[in-house]
Amino acid sequence: MLKEITKNPKALIWALILHALIILLIIGNFTFFKEDETKAIPVTQTESAENAEQAGATGDEPASSHTQNAESKPTPAQETETLDLPLPKPSVQFKTPEVIPLAPKIPSENAEQKRLKEIEEARAKAAKALEEQAAQAKLEAKQEQAKADAAEARQQAEARANAKTEAAEREAKAEAAKRAEAQAKARAEARAEERKQASLAEEQRQQARERELAREQAKQQAAEREAKQQRRDAENAAKAASERAAKIREAAMAEEAAKTASERAAAKEREQAREQAARETKAKADKEAKAEAEKAEAAARERSEALARKVAEEDKQRKAAEEEKKLSEERERWKAAEAKRKAAEEAEAKQLAEDRERWKAAEAKRKAAEEAEAKQLAEDRERWKAAEAKRKAEEAARNGNGGNSNNRADNGRNGAGNQGNGNSNRDLSGARAAWSRAIERKVKSNWHKPTERFGMAGTARLTLQAPGTIRRFTLSCNNASTPAFCDSLKAAIHGSDPFPKPEFDELYDDTLVITFE
């Protein structure tokens, strides 16, 4: 109860005032009784000592109850008189003091009873007022506790909603980053594999060209060796024919020399004839040798040209085959790359569609949660307003028209103090959080996100003015952000103008911070 009273200073002040009044009443009552007890009662001695002794021996009581009270409580005057008397002797008789009953004692007792009754009634009223103040303080404490619990529940709900939203955003960002990383890794692996395949194909083509060139060089060298051999054979044949002709000539000359010893005169003509024949034979042999050499050279040249034509034709065919093969390989690679690209585009489109569907589902879920939260906040606000109106009505009913002017003055001062204090910090904090979330939702709903934004982030700081327009606006992007990313953030900020209005105009002085990732 002490906690409930300390939470309500007004109830504490009233409790202290009531306790002080009760203490003052008790002190006044005690002082009044003390004065009645110390009053002197007049006495007279009218009876003898014998009657006093008889009364003391028999134990008879006086007829009046007032006399008994007076004897039970002697006054200081009586006590002094008793002490001053000498000791009585048995033979001496003296009169005992007779207590005269006070006639106005009965009215005094009635007044005392009336006063006691009034004191009891005042105490009962004070206790009742104290109980009412305690009940009021308890009710106000319960209302404050209910308001605090509702605010705490709203804050917890907001914290849970924010945590869920942030967790969903972090999960979506992590999934997007993971997908982007996987896509980048897959693209890098594909490019590496393509480069590897291209390098391997180029190496194979280079090796094939080198082998083909080696074969062509070997063929050409063989053709050259064959042509040289044919030329050497032709030269050898011509030389052999020349040698045979020389031998024939030598044989003919030897034969002619042997025969001309006896026939000199007639041999001159024959010599000339033989020389002519020899010349003709030599010319014929030379002609034949030359014809054979030319024929062999022509055959060698023809074979060389045929070989060269064959080599050129084969080279041409080889080059054509290589070009055709290269074109075919390029065509196959293009087809594979095109199919791979189409598959990647289809996969990416499918992934984007799935992401869009997940985003739509998450957005619908978030909007439903926000609507439920807004509905809950509205219901809490309505309940609080109803409780506040009920409390004020009960307070007005308790005060009523019969309330004292001090209470009305206190209420007026309290109302003025509450108006001077303005809105509470709790109300401002709740309104600030709700306003910030509403602005962030509107800005992000107007943000057309670029397709490439991995690692990019930006922070917008803006101050608004009534009725929701931009007064100051700054934007800072990290080093990984592109101009297109920053332009999209600017477009989202300016496209959200006018912004939602806050619950309190004091919030226009706040600087709002919105983070984009």
XYZ file of C-alpha atoms in Angstrom:
517
model
C 0.000 0.000 0.000
C 2.905 2.293 0.792
C 4.151 1.863 -2.789
C 0.721 2.732 -4.147
C 0.546 5.836 -1.933
C 4.070 6.962 -2.872
C 3.197 6.666 -6.547
C 0.371 9.215 -6.035
C 1.677 12.330 -4.207
C -1.825 13.753 -3.879
C -3.066 10.725 -1.961
C 0.043 10.848 0.236
C -0.636 14.510 1.135
C -4.255 13.761 2.047
C -3.183 10.769 4.146
C -0.684 12.915 6.057
C -3.329 15.618 6.649
C -5.837 13.055 7.969
C -3.237 11.490 10.271
C -2.335 14.944 11.606
C -6.020 15.719 12.303
C -6.469 12.403 14.116
C -3.382 13.048 16.247
C -4.612 16.567 17.097
C -8.016 15.193 18.123
C -6.406 12.560 20.359
C -4.141 15.144 22.010
C -7.086 17.509 22.565
C -9.195 14.741 24.131
C -6.356 13.715 26.423
C -5.878 17.335 27.582
C -9.589 17.716 28.276
C -9.720 14.602 30.471
C -6.600 15.728 32.309
C -8.243 19.045 33.222
C -11.413 17.287 34.523
C -9.413 14.983 36.751
C -7.424 17.823 38.373
C -10.517 19.833 39.466
C -11.095 20.065 43.322
C -14.337 18.736 44.864
C -15.651 20.613 48.036
C -16.165 18.392 51.163
C -17.647 18.952 54.708
C -17.248 17.001 57.936
C -20.767 16.079 59.203
C -20.447 12.641 60.780
C -18.625 11.262 63.799
C -15.602 9.045 63.874
C -17.723 6.241 65.209
C -19.850 6.228 62.113
C -16.692 6.285 60.088
C -15.352 3.298 62.023
C -18.622 1.466 61.602
C -18.613 2.184 57.935
C -15.085 0.957 57.704
C -15.849 -2.205 59.749
C -19.011 -3.210 57.975
C -17.708 -2.253 54.528
C -20.899 -0.435 53.592
C -20.690 1.655 50.474
C -22.222 5.076 49.981
C -25.524 5.242 48.194
C -24.307 7.495 45.490
C -21.865 6.298 42.844
C -20.538 9.811 42.631
C -19.539 9.700 46.288
C -17.635 6.478 45.653
C -15.751 8.082 42.794
C -14.914 11.045 44.946
C -13.621 8.854 47.759
C -11.620 6.648 45.400
C -9.917 9.689 43.989
C -9.325 12.221 46.760
C -8.245 15.694 45.866
C -4.957 17.195 46.985
C -6.816 19.317 49.525
C -8.347 16.260 51.162
C -5.044 14.485 51.258
C -3.427 17.458 52.941
C -6.200 17.660 55.500
C -5.922 13.999 56.346
C -2.207 14.234 56.836
C -2.481 17.236 59.188
C -4.978 15.544 61.569
C -3.609 13.887 64.725
C -4.060 10.201 65.301
C -7.642 9.554 66.511
C -8.250 8.053 69.913
C -10.851 5.377 70.436
C -12.793 7.461 72.969
C -12.955 10.493 70.795
C -15.680 10.732 68.206
C -15.399 12.909 65.149
C -17.431 13.388 62.042
C -16.321 11.829 58.787
C -16.296 14.064 55.740
C -19.410 13.800 53.724
C -19.045 13.940 49.992
C -21.621 16.121 48.472
C -22.658 14.828 45.030
C -22.267 17.320 42.277
C -25.531 18.136 40.736
C -24.188 19.180 37.315
C -22.097 15.947 37.031
C -24.738 14.141 34.948
C -24.894 16.857 32.278
C -21.102 16.874 32.207
C -21.083 13.138 31.655
C -23.611 13.513 28.843
C -21.442 16.171 27.207
C -18.436 13.936 27.635
C -20.282 11.039 26.029
C -21.413 13.314 23.243
C -17.869 14.527 22.719
C -16.574 10.982 22.753
C -19.235 10.045 20.259
C -18.236 12.975 18.038
C -14.600 11.934 18.340
C -15.509 8.376 17.374
C -17.533 9.667 14.444
C -14.628 11.911 13.402
C -12.298 8.962 13.677
C -14.665 6.820 11.651
C -14.957 9.554 9.023
C -11.194 9.982 8.964
C -10.698 6.226 8.651
C -13.320 6.090 5.924
C -11.693 9.027 4.117
C -8.322 7.353 4.505
C -9.719 4.106 3.108
C -11.269 6.023 0.215
C -7.969 7.796 -0.433
C -6.141 4.458 -0.258
C -8.692 2.884 -2.606
C -8.361 5.861 -4.964
C -4.578 5.632 -4.785
C -4.770 1.896 -5.395
C -7.106 2.431 -8.359
C -4.846 5.121 -9.805
C -1.829 2.889 -9.218
C -3.615 0.043 -11.008
C -4.462 2.373 -13.877
C -0.864 3.583 -14.050
C 0.323 -0.014 -13.907
C -2.159 -0.959 -16.641
C -0.907 1.941 -18.767
C 2.691 0.940 -18.100
C 1.894 -2.701 -18.892
C 0.120 -1.670 -22.109
C 3.037 0.546 -23.109
C 5.491 -2.211 -22.250
C 3.390 -4.709 -24.220
C 3.346 -2.316 -27.171
C 7.088 -1.837 -26.903
C 7.617 -5.590 -26.687
C 5.300 -6.133 -29.657
C 7.148 -3.442 -31.583
C 10.476 -4.955 -30.583
C 9.302 -8.419 -31.629
C 7.930 -7.082 -34.912
C 11.141 -5.138 -35.541
C 13.213 -8.185 -34.629
C 11.165 -10.367 -36.962
C 11.376 -7.791 -39.745
C 15.115 -7.343 -39.248
C 15.604 -11.125 -39.088
C 13.601 -11.547 -42.303
C 15.564 -8.731 -43.959
C 18.869 -10.174 -42.759
C 17.834 -13.619 -43.955
C 16.742 -12.203 -47.325
C 19.984 -10.241 -47.581
C 22.004 -13.311 -46.605
C 20.148 -15.415 -49.160
C 20.604 -12.727 -51.818
C 24.286 -12.419 -50.960
C 24.651 -16.180 -50.989
C 22.887 -16.421 -54.329
C 24.933 -13.576 -55.755
C 28.108 -15.179 -54.453
C 27.064 -18.553 -55.860
C 26.193 -16.957 -59.200
C 29.468 -15.053 -59.267
C 31.344 -18.201 -58.345
C 29.471 -20.187 -60.999
C 30.175 -17.488 -63.587
C 33.825 -17.400 -62.577
C 34.049 -21.187 -62.750
C 32.276 -21.180 -66.119
C 34.632 -18.510 -67.441
C 37.616 -20.413 -66.050
C 36.337 -23.628 -67.609
C 35.747 -21.856 -70.922
C 39.217 -20.355 -70.806
C 40.622 -23.746 -69.924
C 38.727 -25.446 -72.750
C 39.722 -22.685 -75.173
C 43.347 -22.941 -74.073
C 43.243 -26.723 -74.403
C 41.596 -26.490 -77.839
C 44.116 -23.858 -78.942
C 46.941 -26.030 -77.687
C 45.529 -29.025 -79.539
C 45.114 -26.949 -82.694
C 48.685 -25.674 -82.342
C 49.973 -29.207 -81.897
C 47.943 -30.364 -84.922
C 49.306 -27.454 -86.966
C 52.838 -28.284 -85.871
C 52.366 -31.973 -86.736
C 50.825 -31.074 -90.102
C 53.619 -28.610 -90.784
C 56.167 -31.243 -89.853
C 54.490 -33.712 -92.205
C 54.400 -31.095 -94.983
C 58.019 -30.243 -94.400
C 58.900 -33.935 -94.472
C 56.935 -34.381 -97.709
C 58.550 -31.325 -99.240
C 61.996 -32.478 -98.199
C 61.267 -35.932 -99.636
C 60.071 -34.345 -102.900
C 63.167 -32.168 -103.016
C 65.383 -35.170 -102.343
C 63.570 -37.149 -105.054
C 63.912 -34.266 -107.530
C 67.607 -33.939 -106.695
C 68.016 -37.664 -107.079
C 66.250 -37.572 -110.434
C 68.439 -34.668 -111.550
C 71.509 -36.563 -110.406
C 70.270 -39.674 -112.232
C 69.694 -37.631 -115.392
C 73.123 -36.058 -115.077
C 74.660 -39.463 -114.461
C 72.812 -40.884 -117.493
C 73.983 -37.992 -119.668
C 77.499 -38.421 -118.365
C 77.344 -42.163 -119.017
C 76.040 -41.533 -122.534
C 78.841 -39.014 -123.109
C 81.364 -41.480 -121.781
C 79.952 -44.222 -123.983
C 80.100 -41.888 -126.947
C 83.692 -41.013 -126.032
C 84.566 -44.641 -125.748
C 82.920 -45.320 -129.070
C 84.837 -42.491 -130.528
C 88.053 -43.718 -129.027
C 87.358 -47.240 -130.263
C 86.544 -45.971 -133.699
C 89.650 -43.820 -133.703
C 91.779 -46.739 -132.566
C 90.266 -48.935 -135.196
C 90.724 -46.242 -137.777
C 94.324 -45.700 -136.747
C 94.977 -49.441 -136.958
C 93.451 -49.667 -140.409
C 94.893 -46.474 -141.819
C 98.467 -47.616 -141.664
C 98.139 -49.358 -145.020
C 95.400 -47.266 -146.383
C 96.469 -43.703 -145.954
C 95.585 -42.449 -149.276
C 92.200 -44.015 -149.421
C 91.608 -43.724 -145.722
C 91.380 -39.951 -145.703
C 87.975 -40.050 -147.161
C 87.031 -42.857 -144.922
C 88.556 -40.867 -142.059
C 86.438 -37.972 -142.935
C 83.453 -40.246 -143.273
C 84.177 -41.787 -139.957
C 84.761 -38.418 -138.401
C 81.502 -37.296 -139.853
C 79.862 -40.434 -138.603
C 81.534 -39.937 -135.265
C 80.391 -36.358 -135.170
C 76.921 -37.421 -136.082
C 77.040 -40.221 -133.555
C 78.390 -37.861 -130.938
C 75.814 -35.303 -131.840
C 73.157 -37.939 -131.721
C 74.441 -39.287 -128.422
C 74.702 -35.763 -127.057
C 71.260 -35.051 -128.369
C 69.928 -38.238 -126.843
C 71.710 -37.578 -123.571
C 70.455 -34.005 -123.583
C 66.971 -35.199 -124.469
C 67.129 -37.751 -121.675
C 68.444 -35.146 -119.250
C 65.766 -32.660 -120.291
C 63.193 -35.379 -120.079
C 64.408 -36.391 -116.627
C 64.520 -32.733 -115.546
C 61.046 -32.139 -116.988
C 59.790 -35.255 -115.248
C 61.424 -34.144 -112.006
C 60.014 -30.638 -112.460
C 56.603 -32.064 -113.213
C 56.777 -34.340 -110.212
C 57.943 -31.420 -108.075
C 55.171 -29.208 -109.431
C 52.651 -32.000 -108.999
C 53.918 -32.525 -105.473
C 53.781 -28.802 -104.850
C 50.269 -28.680 -106.283
C 49.351 -31.664 -104.180
C 50.874 -30.086 -101.103
C 49.117 -26.801 -101.880
C 45.863 -28.622 -102.508
C 46.260 -30.616 -99.333
C 47.216 -27.458 -97.464
C 44.183 -25.738 -98.918
C 41.977 -28.677 -98.054
C 43.556 -28.868 -94.614
C 43.035 -25.158 -94.069
C 39.480 -25.438 -95.337
C 38.930 -28.430 -93.067
C 40.472 -26.527 -90.173
C 38.344 -23.497 -90.920
C 35.285 -25.688 -91.204
C 36.221 -27.485 -88.019
C 36.925 -24.188 -86.303
C 33.622 -22.774 -87.506
C 31.869 -25.927 -86.392
C 33.567 -25.769 -83.002
C 32.779 -22.078 -82.700
C 29.209 -22.810 -83.707
C 28.988 -25.601 -81.137
C 30.531 -23.416 -78.460
C 28.158 -20.582 -79.347
C 25.227 -22.971 -79.225
C 26.396 -24.333 -75.872
C 27.030 -20.819 -74.548
C 23.670 -19.661 -75.878
C 21.926 -22.634 -74.313
C 23.826 -22.048 -71.088
C 22.988 -18.348 -71.175
C 19.335 -19.078 -71.824
C 19.339 -21.637 -69.033
C 21.026 -19.123 -66.721
C 18.535 -16.434 -67.746
C 15.659 -18.826 -67.197
C 17.106 -19.864 -63.836
C 17.688 -16.240 -62.917
C 14.171 -15.311 -64.036
C 12.815 -18.227 -62.060
C 14.893 -17.203 -59.057
C 13.734 -13.615 -59.428
C 10.143 -14.789 -59.650
C 10.626 -16.920 -56.548
C 12.315 -14.014 -54.773
C 9.491 -11.744 -55.864
C 6.918 -14.219 -54.578
C 8.785 -14.617 -51.300
C 9.102 -10.853 -51.034
C 5.394 -10.452 -51.752
C 4.569 -13.052 -49.113
C 6.922 -11.419 -46.609
C 5.524 -7.991 -47.499
C 1.966 -9.232 -47.075
C 2.916 -10.842 -43.784
C 4.650 -7.668 -42.646
C 1.685 -5.514 -43.658
C -0.680 -7.876 -41.867
C 1.507 -7.704 -38.764
C 1.638 -3.915 -38.997
C -2.112 -3.718 -39.456
C -2.621 -6.034 -36.493
C -0.182 -3.979 -34.471
C -1.896 -0.733 -35.494
C -5.251 -2.266 -34.635
C -3.906 -3.411 -31.271
C -2.453 0.042 -30.603
C -5.759 1.671 -31.546
C -7.628 -0.709 -29.243
C -5.154 -0.034 -26.433
C -5.526 3.698 -27.010
C -9.321 3.429 -26.989
C -9.259 1.344 -23.806
C -6.915 3.822 -22.192
C -9.104 6.741 -23.250
C -12.185 4.958 -21.884
C -10.397 4.193 -18.603
C -9.154 7.777 -18.404
C -12.641 9.134 -19.084
C -14.086 6.762 -16.488
C -11.458 7.794 -13.955
C -12.108 11.477 -14.577
C -15.863 10.908 -14.320
C -15.427 9.037 -11.033
C -13.147 11.747 -9.736
C -15.636 14.421 -10.771
C -18.428 12.416 -9.135
C -16.425 12.084 -5.925
C -15.604 15.760 -5.873
C -19.101 16.755 -7.004
C -20.624 20.115 -6.401
C -20.124 19.696 -2.663
C -16.345 19.543 -2.922
C -14.434 22.233 -1.121
C -12.771 25.104 -2.888
C -9.345 23.835 -1.876
C -9.861 20.612 -3.852
C -11.034 22.584 -6.872
C -8.046 24.869 -6.578
C -5.716 21.872 -6.261
C -7.325 20.239 -9.278
C -6.985 23.467 -11.233
C -3.346 23.762 -10.280
C -2.704 20.118 -11.149
C -4.453 20.529 -14.509
C -2.434 23.620 -15.261
C 0.725 21.782 -14.291
C -0.145 18.872 -16.535
C -0.880 21.232 -19.430
C 2.382 23.030 -18.835
C 4.333 19.789 -18.923
C 2.939 18.925 -22.393
C 3.073 15.360 -23.715
C 4.893 12.726 -21.685
C 8.197 11.265 -22.799
C 6.575 7.859 -23.152
C 3.937 9.210 -25.553
C 6.597 11.073 -27.558
C 8.804 7.983 -27.751
C 5.958 5.798 -28.961
C 4.821 8.391 -31.502
C 8.414 8.899 -32.706
C 8.939 5.164 -33.245
C 5.617 4.775 -35.091
C 6.318 7.825 -37.275
C 9.837 6.638 -38.160
C 8.547 3.203 -39.149
C 5.770 4.707 -41.284
C 8.238 6.966 -43.146
C 10.726 4.132 -43.665
C 7.990 1.871 -45.024
C 6.798 4.530 -47.462
C 10.323 5.334 -48.691
C 11.300 1.692 -49.151
C 8.011 0.931 -50.902
C 8.878 3.669 -53.442
C 12.457 2.400 -53.880
C 13.055 0.725 -57.239
C 15.998 -1.487 -56.335
C 18.731 -1.957 -58.976
C 19.460 -5.505 -60.056
C 23.146 -5.187 -59.144
C 23.468 -3.901 -55.568
C 25.659 -6.517 -53.874
C 27.766 -4.848 -51.168
C 26.145 -1.431 -51.773
C 24.666 0.588 -48.908
C 23.473 4.129 -48.250
C 22.272 6.235 -45.313
C 19.731 9.046 -45.699
C 19.269 11.767 -43.074
C 16.260 14.020 -43.472
C 14.379 16.589 -41.438
C 10.731 17.276 -42.269
C 8.464 20.247 -41.795
C 4.712 20.607 -41.641
C 2.684 19.354 -43.426
C 5.182 16.563 -44.269
C 7.606 18.128 -46.789
C 11.407 17.896 -46.821
C 13.298 20.650 -45.025
C 16.825 19.152 -45.111
C 18.097 16.011 -46.820
C 21.555 14.397 -47.038
C 22.590 11.063 -48.550
C 25.854 9.163 -48.097
C 26.744 5.953 -49.997
C 29.626 3.558 -49.351
C 32.562 3.033 -51.707
C 30.991 -0.020 -53.356
C 27.867 1.906 -54.401
C 27.323 2.910 -58.015
C 25.790 6.201 -59.218
C 22.685 4.298 -60.306
C 22.273 2.936 -56.767
C 22.578 6.422 -55.208
C 20.189 7.893 -57.806
C 17.618 5.221 -56.948
C 17.823 6.221 -53.259
C 17.365 9.908 -54.112
C 14.385 9.078 -56.316
C 12.846 7.000 -53.499
C 13.245 9.868 -50.992
C 11.849 12.572 -53.282
C 9.127 10.262 -54.586
C 7.784 9.761 -51.039
C 7.029 13.492 -50.583
C 4.643 14.327 -48.847
C 5.538 12.118 -45.887
C 3.163 10.826 -43.185
C 2.282 13.325 -40.452
C 3.421 12.644 -36.862
C 1.064 12.432 -33.927
C 2.771 15.401 -32.256
C 4.149 18.456 -34.039
C 7.219 18.442 -31.759
C 8.553 15.487 -33.759
C 9.158 17.694 -36.825
C 12.384 18.811 -35.123
C 13.792 15.249 -35.160
C 16.316 14.048 -37.739
C 15.274 10.738 -39.282
C 17.900 8.191 -40.356
C 17.037 5.579 -43.013
C 19.509 2.858 -43.997
C 19.400 1.174 -47.431
C 21.214 -2.065 -48.250
